[in-house]
mmCIF file of C-alpha atoms in Angstrom:
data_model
loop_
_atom_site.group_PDB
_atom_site.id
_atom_site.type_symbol
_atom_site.label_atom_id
_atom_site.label_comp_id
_atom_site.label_asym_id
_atom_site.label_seq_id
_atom_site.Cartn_x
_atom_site.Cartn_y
_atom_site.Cartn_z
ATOM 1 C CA UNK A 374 119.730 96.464 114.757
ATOM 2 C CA UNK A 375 117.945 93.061 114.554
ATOM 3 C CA UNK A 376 116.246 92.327 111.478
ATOM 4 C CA UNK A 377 113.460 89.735 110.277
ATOM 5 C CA UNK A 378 114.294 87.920 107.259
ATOM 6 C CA UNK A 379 111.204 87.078 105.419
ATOM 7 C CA UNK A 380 110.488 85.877 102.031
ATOM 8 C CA UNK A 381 109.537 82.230 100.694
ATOM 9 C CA UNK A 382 113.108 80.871 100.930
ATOM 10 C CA UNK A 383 111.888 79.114 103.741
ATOM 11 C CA UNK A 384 110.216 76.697 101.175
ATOM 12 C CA UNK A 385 113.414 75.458 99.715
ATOM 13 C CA UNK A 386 114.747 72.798 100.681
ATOM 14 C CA UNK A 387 118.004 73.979 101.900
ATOM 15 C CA UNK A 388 116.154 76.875 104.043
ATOM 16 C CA UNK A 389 117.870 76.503 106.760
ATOM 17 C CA UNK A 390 121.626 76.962 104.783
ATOM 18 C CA UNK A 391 120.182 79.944 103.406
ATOM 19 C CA UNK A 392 119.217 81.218 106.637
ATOM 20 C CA UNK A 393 122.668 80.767 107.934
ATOM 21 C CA UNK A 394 124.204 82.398 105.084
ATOM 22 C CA UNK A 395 121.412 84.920 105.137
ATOM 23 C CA UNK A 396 121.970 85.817 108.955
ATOM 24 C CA UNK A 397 125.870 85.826 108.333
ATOM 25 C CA UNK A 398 125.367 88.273 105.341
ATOM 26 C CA UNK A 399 123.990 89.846 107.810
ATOM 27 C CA UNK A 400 126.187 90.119 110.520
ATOM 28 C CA UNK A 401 129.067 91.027 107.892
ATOM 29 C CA UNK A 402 127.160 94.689 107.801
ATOM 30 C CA UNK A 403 126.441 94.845 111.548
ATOM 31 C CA UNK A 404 123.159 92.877 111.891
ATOM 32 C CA UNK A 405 121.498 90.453 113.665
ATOM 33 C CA UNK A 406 119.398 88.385 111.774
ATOM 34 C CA UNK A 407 116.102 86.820 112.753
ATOM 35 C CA UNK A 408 114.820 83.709 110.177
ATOM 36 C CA UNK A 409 111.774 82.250 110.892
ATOM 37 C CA UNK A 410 113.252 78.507 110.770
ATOM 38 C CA UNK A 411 115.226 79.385 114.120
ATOM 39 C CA UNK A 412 112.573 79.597 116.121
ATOM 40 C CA UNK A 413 112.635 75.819 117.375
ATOM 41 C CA UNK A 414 108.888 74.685 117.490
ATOM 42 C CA UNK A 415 107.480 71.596 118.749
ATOM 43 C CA UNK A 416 103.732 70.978 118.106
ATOM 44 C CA UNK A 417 101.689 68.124 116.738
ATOM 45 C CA UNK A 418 101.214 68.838 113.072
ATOM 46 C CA UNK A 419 97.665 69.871 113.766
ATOM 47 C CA UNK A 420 98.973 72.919 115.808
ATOM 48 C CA UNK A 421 102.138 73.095 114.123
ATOM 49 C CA UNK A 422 100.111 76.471 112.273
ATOM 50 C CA UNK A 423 99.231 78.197 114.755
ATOM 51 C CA UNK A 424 102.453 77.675 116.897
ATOM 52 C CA UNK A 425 104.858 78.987 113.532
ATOM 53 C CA UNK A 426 102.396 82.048 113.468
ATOM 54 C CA UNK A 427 103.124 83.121 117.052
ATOM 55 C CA UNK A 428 106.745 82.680 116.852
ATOM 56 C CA UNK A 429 106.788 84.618 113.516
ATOM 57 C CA UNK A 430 104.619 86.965 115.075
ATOM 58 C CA UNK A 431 106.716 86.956 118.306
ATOM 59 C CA UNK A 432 109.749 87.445 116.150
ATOM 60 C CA UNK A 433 108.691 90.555 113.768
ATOM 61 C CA UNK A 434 107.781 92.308 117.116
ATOM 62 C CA UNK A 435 111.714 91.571 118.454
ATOM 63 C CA UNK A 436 113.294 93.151 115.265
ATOM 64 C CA UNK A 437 113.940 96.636 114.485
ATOM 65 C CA UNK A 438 112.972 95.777 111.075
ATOM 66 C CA UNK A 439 111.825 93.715 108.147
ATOM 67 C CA UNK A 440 113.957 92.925 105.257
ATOM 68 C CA UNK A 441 111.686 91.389 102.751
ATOM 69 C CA UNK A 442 112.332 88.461 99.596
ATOM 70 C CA UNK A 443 109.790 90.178 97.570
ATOM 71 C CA UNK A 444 110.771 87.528 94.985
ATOM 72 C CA UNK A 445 107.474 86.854 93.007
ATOM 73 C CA UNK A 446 106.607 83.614 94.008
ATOM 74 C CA UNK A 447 104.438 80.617 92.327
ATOM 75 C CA UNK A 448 102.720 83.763 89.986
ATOM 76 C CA UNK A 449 103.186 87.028 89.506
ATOM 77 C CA UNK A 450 103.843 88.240 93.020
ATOM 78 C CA UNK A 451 105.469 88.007 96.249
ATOM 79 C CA UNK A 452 104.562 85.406 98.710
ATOM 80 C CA UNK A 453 101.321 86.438 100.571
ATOM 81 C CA UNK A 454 102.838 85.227 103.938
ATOM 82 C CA UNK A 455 105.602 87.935 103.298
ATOM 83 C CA UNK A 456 103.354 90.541 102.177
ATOM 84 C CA UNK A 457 101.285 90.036 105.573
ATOM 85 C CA UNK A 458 104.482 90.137 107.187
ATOM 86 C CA UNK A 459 105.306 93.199 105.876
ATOM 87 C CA UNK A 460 101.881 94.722 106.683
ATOM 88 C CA UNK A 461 102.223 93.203 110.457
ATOM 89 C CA UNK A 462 105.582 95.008 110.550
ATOM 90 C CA UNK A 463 104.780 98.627 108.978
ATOM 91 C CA UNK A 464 101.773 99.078 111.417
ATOM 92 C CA UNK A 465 104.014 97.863 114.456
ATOM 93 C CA UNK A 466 106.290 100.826 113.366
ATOM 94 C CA UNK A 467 108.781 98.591 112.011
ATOM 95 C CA UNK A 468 110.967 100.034 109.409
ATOM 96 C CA UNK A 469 110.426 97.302 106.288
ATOM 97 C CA UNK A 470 112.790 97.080 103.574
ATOM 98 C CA UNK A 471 112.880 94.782 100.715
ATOM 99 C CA UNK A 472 114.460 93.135 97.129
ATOM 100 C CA UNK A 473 113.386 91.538 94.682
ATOM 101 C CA UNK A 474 115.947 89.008 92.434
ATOM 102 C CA UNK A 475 113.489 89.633 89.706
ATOM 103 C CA UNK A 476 113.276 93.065 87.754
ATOM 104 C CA UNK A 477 109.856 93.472 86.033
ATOM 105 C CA UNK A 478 107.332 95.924 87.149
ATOM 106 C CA UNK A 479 104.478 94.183 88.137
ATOM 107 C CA UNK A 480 102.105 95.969 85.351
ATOM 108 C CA UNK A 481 104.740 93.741 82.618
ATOM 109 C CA UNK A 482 104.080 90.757 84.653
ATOM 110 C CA UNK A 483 100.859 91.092 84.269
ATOM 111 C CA UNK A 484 101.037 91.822 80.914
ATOM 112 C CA UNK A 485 102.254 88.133 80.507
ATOM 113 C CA UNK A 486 100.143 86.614 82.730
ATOM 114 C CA UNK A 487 96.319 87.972 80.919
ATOM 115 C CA UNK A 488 97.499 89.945 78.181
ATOM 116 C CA UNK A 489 97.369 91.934 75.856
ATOM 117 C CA UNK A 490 96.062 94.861 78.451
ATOM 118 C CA UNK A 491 93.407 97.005 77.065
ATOM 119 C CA UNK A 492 92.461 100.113 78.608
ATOM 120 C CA UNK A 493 88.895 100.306 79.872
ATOM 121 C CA UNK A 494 86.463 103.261 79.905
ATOM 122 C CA UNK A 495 87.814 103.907 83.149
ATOM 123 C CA UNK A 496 91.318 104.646 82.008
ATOM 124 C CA UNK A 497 92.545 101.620 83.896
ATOM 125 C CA UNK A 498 94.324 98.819 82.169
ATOM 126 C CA UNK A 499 92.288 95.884 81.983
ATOM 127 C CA UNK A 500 93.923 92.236 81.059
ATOM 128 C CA UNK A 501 92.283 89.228 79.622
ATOM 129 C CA UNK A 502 90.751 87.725 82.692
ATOM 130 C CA UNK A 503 88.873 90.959 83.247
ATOM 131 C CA UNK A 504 90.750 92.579 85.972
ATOM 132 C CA UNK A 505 92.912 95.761 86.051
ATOM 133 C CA UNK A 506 96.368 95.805 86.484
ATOM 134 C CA UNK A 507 97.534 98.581 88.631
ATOM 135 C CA UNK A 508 99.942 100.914 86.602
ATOM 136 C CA UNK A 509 102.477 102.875 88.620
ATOM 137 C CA UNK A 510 105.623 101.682 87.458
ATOM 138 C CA UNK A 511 105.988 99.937 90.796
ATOM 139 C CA UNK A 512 107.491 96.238 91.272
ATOM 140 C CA UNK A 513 104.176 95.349 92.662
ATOM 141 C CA UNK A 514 101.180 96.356 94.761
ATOM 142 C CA UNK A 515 101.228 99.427 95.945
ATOM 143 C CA UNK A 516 100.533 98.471 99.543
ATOM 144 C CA UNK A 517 103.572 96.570 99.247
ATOM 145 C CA UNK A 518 105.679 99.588 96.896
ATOM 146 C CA UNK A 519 104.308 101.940 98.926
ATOM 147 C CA UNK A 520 104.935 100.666 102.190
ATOM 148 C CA UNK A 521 108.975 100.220 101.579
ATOM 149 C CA UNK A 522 109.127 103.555 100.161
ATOM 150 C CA UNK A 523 107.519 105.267 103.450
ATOM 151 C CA UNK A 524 110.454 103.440 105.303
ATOM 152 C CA UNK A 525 112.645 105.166 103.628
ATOM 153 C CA UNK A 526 114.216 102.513 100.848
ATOM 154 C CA UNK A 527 112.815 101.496 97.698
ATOM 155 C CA UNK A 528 112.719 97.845 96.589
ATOM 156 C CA UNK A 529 116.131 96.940 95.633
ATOM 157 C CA UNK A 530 116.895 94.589 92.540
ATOM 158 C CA UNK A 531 119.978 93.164 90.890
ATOM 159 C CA UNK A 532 121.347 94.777 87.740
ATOM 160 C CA UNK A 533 120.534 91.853 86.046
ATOM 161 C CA UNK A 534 118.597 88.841 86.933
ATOM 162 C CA UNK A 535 120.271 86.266 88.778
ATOM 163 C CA UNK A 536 120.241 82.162 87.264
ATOM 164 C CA UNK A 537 118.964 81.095 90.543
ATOM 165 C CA UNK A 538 116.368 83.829 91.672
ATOM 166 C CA UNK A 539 115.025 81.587 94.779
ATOM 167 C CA UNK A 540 118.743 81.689 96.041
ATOM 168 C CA UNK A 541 120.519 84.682 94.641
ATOM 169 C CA UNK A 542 122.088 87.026 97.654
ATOM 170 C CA UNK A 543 123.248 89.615 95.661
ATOM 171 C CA UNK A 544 120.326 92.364 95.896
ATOM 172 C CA UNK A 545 119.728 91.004 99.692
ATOM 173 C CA UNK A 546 123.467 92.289 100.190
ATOM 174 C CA UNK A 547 122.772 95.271 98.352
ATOM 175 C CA UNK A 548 119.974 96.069 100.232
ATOM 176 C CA UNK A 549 122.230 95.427 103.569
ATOM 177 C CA UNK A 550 124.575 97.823 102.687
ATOM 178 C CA UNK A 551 121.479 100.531 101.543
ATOM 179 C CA UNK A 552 120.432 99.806 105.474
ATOM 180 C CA UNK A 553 123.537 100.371 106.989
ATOM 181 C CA UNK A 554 123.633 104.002 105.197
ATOM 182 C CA UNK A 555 120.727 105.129 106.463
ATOM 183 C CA UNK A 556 120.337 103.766 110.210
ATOM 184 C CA UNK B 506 81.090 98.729 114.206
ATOM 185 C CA UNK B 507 83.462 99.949 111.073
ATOM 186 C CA UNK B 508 84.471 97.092 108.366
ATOM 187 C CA UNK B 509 87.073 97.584 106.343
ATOM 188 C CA UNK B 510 86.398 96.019 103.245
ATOM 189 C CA UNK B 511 89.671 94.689 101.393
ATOM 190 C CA UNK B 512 90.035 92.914 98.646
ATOM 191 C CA UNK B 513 90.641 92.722 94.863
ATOM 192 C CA UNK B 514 87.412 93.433 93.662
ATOM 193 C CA UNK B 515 88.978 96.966 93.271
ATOM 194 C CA UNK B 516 90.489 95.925 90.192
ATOM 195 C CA UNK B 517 87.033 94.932 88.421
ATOM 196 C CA UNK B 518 85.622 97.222 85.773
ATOM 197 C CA UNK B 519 82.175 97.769 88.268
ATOM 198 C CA UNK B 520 84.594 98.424 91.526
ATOM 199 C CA UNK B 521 82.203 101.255 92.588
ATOM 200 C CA UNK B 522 79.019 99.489 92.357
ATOM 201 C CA UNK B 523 80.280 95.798 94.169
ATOM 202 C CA UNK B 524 81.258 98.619 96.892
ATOM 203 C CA UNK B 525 78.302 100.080 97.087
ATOM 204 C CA UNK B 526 76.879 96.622 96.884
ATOM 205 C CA UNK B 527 79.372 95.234 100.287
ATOM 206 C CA UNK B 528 78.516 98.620 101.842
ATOM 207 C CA UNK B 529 74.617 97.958 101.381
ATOM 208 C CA UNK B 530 74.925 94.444 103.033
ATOM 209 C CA UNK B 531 77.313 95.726 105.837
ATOM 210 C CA UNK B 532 74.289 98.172 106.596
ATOM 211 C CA UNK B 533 71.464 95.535 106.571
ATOM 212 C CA UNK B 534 73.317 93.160 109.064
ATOM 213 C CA UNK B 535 74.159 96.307 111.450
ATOM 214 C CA UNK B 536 77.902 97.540 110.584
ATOM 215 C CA UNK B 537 79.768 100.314 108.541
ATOM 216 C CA UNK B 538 81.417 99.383 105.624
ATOM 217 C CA UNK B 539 84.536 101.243 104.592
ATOM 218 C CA UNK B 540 85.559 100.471 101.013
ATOM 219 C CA UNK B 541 88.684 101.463 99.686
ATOM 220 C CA UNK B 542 87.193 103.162 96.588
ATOM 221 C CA UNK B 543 85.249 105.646 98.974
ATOM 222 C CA UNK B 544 88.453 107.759 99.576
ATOM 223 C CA UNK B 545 88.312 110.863 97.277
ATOM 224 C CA UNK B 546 91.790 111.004 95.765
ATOM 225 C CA UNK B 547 92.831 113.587 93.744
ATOM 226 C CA UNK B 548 96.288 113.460 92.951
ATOM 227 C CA UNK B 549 98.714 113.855 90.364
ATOM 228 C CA UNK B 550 99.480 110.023 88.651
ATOM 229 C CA UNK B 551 103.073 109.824 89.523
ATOM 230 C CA UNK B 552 101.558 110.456 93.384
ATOM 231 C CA UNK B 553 98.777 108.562 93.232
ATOM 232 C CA UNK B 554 100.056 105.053 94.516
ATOM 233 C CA UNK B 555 101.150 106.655 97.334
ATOM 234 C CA UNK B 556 98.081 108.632 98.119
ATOM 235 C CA UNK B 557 96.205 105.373 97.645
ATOM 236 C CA UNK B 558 98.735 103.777 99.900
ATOM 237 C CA UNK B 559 97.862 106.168 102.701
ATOM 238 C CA UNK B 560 94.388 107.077 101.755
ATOM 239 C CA UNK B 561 93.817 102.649 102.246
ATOM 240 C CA UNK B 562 96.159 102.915 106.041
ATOM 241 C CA UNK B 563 94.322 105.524 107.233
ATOM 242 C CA UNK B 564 91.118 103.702 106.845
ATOM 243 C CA UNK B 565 92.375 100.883 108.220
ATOM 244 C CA UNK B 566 93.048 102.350 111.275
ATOM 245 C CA UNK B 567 89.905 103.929 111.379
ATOM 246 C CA UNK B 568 88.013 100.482 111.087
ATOM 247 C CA UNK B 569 87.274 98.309 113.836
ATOM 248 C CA UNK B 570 88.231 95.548 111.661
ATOM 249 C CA UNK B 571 88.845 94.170 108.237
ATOM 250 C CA UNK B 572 86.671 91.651 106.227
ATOM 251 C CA UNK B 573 88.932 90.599 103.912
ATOM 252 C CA UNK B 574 88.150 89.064 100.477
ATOM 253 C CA UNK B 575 90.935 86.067 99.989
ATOM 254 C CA UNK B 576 89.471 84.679 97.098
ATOM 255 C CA UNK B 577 92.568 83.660 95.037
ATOM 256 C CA UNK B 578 93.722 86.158 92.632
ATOM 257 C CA UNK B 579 95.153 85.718 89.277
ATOM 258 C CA UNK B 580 97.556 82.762 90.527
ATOM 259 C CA UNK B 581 97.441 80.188 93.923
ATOM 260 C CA UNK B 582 96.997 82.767 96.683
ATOM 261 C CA UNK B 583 94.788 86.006 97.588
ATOM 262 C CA UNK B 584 95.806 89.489 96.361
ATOM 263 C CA UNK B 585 99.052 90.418 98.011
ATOM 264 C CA UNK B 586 97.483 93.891 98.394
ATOM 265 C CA UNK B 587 94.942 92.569 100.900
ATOM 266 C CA UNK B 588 97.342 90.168 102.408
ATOM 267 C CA UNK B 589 99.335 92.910 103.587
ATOM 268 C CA UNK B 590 96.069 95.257 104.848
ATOM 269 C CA UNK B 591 95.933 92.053 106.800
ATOM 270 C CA UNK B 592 99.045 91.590 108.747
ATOM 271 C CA UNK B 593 98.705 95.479 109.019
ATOM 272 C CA UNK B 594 95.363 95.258 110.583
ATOM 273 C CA UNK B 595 96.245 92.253 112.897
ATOM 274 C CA UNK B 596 99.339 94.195 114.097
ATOM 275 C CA UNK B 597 97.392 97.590 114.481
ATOM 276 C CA UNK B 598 95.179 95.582 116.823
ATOM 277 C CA UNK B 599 91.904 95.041 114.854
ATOM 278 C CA UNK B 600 89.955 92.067 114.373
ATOM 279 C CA UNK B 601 90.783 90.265 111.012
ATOM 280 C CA UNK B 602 87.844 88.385 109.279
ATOM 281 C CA UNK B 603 87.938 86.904 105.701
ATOM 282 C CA UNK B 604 85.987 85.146 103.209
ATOM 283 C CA UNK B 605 86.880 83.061 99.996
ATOM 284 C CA UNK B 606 84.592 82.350 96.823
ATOM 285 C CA UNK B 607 87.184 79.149 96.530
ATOM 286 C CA UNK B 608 86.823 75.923 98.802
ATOM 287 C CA UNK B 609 90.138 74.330 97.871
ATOM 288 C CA UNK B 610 92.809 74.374 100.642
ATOM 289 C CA UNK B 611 96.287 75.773 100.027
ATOM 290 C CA UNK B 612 98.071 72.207 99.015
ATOM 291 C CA UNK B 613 95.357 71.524 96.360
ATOM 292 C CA UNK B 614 96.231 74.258 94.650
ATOM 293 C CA UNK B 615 99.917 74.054 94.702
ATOM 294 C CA UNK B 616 99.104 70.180 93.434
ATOM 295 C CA UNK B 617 97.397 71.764 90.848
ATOM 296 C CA UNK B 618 100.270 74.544 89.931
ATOM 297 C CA UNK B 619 103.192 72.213 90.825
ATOM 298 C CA UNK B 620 101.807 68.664 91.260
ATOM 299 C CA UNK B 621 102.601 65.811 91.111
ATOM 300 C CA UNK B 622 103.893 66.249 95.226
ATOM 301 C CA UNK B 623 106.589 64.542 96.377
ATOM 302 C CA UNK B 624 107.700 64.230 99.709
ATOM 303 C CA UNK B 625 111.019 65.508 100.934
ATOM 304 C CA UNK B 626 113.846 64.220 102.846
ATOM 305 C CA UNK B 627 112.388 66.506 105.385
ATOM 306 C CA UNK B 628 108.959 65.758 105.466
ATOM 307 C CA UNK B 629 106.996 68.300 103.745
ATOM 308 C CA UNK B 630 105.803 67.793 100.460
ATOM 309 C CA UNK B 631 107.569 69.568 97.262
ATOM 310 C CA UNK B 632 105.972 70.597 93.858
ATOM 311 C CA UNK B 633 107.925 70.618 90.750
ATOM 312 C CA UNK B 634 109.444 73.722 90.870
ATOM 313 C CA UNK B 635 111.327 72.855 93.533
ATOM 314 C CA UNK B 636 109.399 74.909 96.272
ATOM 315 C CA UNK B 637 107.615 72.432 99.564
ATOM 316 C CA UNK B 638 103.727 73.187 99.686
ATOM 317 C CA UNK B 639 101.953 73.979 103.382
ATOM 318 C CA UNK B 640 100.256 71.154 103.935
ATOM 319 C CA UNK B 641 98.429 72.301 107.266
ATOM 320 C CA UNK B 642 94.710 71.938 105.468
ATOM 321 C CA UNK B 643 94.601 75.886 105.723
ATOM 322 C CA UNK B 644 92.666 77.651 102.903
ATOM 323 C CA UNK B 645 96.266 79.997 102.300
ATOM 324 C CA UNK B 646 99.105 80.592 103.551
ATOM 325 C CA UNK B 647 99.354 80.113 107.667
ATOM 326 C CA UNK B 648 100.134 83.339 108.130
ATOM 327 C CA UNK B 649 96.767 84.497 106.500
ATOM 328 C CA UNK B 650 94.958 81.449 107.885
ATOM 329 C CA UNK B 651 95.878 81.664 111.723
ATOM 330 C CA UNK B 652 95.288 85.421 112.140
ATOM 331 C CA UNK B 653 91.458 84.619 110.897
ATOM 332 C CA UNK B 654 91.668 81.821 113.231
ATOM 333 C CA UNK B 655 93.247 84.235 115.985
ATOM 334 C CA UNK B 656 90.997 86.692 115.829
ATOM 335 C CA UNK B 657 87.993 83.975 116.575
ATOM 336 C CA UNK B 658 86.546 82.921 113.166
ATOM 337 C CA UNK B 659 87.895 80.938 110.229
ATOM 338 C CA UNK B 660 87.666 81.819 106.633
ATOM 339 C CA UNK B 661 84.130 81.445 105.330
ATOM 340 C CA UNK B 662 83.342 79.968 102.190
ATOM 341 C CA UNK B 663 80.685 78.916 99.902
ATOM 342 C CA UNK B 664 78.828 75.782 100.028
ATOM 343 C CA UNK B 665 79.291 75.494 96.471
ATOM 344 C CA UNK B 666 81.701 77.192 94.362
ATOM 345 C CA UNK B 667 80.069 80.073 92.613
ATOM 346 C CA UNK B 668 79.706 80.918 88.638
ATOM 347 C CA UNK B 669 81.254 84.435 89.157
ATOM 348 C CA UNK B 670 84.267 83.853 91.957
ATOM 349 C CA UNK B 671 85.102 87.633 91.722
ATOM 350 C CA UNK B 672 81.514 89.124 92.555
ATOM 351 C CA UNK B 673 79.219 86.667 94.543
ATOM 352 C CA UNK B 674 78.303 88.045 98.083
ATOM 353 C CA UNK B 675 77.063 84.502 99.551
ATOM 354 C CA UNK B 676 80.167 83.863 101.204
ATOM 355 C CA UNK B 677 80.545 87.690 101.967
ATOM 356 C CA UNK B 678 77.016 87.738 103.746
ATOM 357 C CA UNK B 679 77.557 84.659 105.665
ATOM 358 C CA UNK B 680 80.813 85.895 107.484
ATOM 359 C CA UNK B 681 79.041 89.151 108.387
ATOM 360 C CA UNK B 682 76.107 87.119 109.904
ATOM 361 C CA UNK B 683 79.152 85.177 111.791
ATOM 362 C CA UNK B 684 80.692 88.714 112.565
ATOM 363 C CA UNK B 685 77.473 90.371 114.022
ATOM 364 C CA UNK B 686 77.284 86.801 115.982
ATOM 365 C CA UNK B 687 80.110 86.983 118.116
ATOM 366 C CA UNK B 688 80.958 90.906 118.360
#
């Protein structure tokens, strides 16, 4: 069962390391991991975008699956490149799982980022900055909660959260293991 | 020819009406809006995320394509939510358009999150935290940027930034004069 490792590791600077212990993690539960950062590319810069989306493309259509750093990242959620990844994945009838190292729902997240939350004549919680803030006890949007839960697996987060949460394997093995029961 | 209209105007207090609003513009230039808020859902609340969730995929499959709003949303990056109805719509085979009510590219707003920018030993260019920045003069993230570009139009912005980022249609109205261009 080959699986593509997404998530916003990749912006590290050791991202390759952590793909290597990432894809032996992996193989330690009887997967073959697929990081993005082993797909050997060579472009000029100014096509360098376009030639990373194919191969990550290329990749997510090779895997079996999509196992998901749903880490939020730079704000109060995950990485948009991971959450179209995991969008790209569900509709090519991928199974996606995913983890997060950090273990707020997304409504208290937001409640940090523009609150206090008010609720509007709508019923809908509303935060400073005039938005709503979705409300389903989820770890964050439902397309995204949703989404892993339809696969099977809910989002899977340490017991308590990690020093390091950019680099922190233990819910990624967690979530391995969770995979391996249910294949 | 069926739009799906994502985005995270959703979460404003006059949702229904900026639908209504998209919808009436999608008419005038010759398409079919679908708008997430037009699905009649009537579920328990401890269901309603996923009924949502499947109420949003079904309509995306029934579109012909997405116009996607990617305005930045509460932090550097567009609503995950719509980043995933994305990737699902690019893998489900539709056409993915988007607009954006911001003209800054990716990196300037990481500089202005995480800036100064230094570069690494490996070339790319790190913020503060710790984390390297795309620096591929891409509005987003490349994954949200090239499967615009892929599907044969880039994000559309403004001219000028606009007063109310959240609601103004000029951007909107331009891509769907692009989209009824080259359909």
């Amino acid at each position: 069962m080959k699986l593509y490792l997404a998530g916003p590791e990749v912006f590290l600077p050791d991202a390759v390391a952590i793909g290597k212990l990432k894809c032996d993690l992996c193989a330690k539960h009887g997967f073959v991991g697929l990081y993005p950062l082993d797909n050997k590319i060579d472009a000029p810069h100014d096509q360098l975008s376009k030639a990373i989306f194919e191969a990550n493309v290329d990749m997510i259509e090779r895997a079996d699956a999509i196992v998901a750093n749903l880490t939020p990242y730079r704000g109060i959620s995950a990485d948009v490149g991971t959450a179209y990844e995991v969008g790209h994945a569900f509709a090519a009838k991928k199974k996606v799982f995913g983890y997060s190292n950090v273990r707020t729902t997304f409504v208290e997240r937001v409640r940090r980022y523009a609150g206090p939350l008010k609720q509007g004549d709508d019923g809908r919680l509303y935060g400073t900055d005039g938005l709503a803030a979705e409300d389903f006890d989820r770890f964050d949007n439902l397309m995204l909660a949703e989404a892993l839960r339809a696969s099977g697996l809910d989002v899977v987060t340490p017991d308590t959260e990690p020093a390091d949460i950019a680099r922190d394997m233990t819910a990624f093995e967690r979530l391995l293991i969770a995979i391996a029961a249910v294949r």
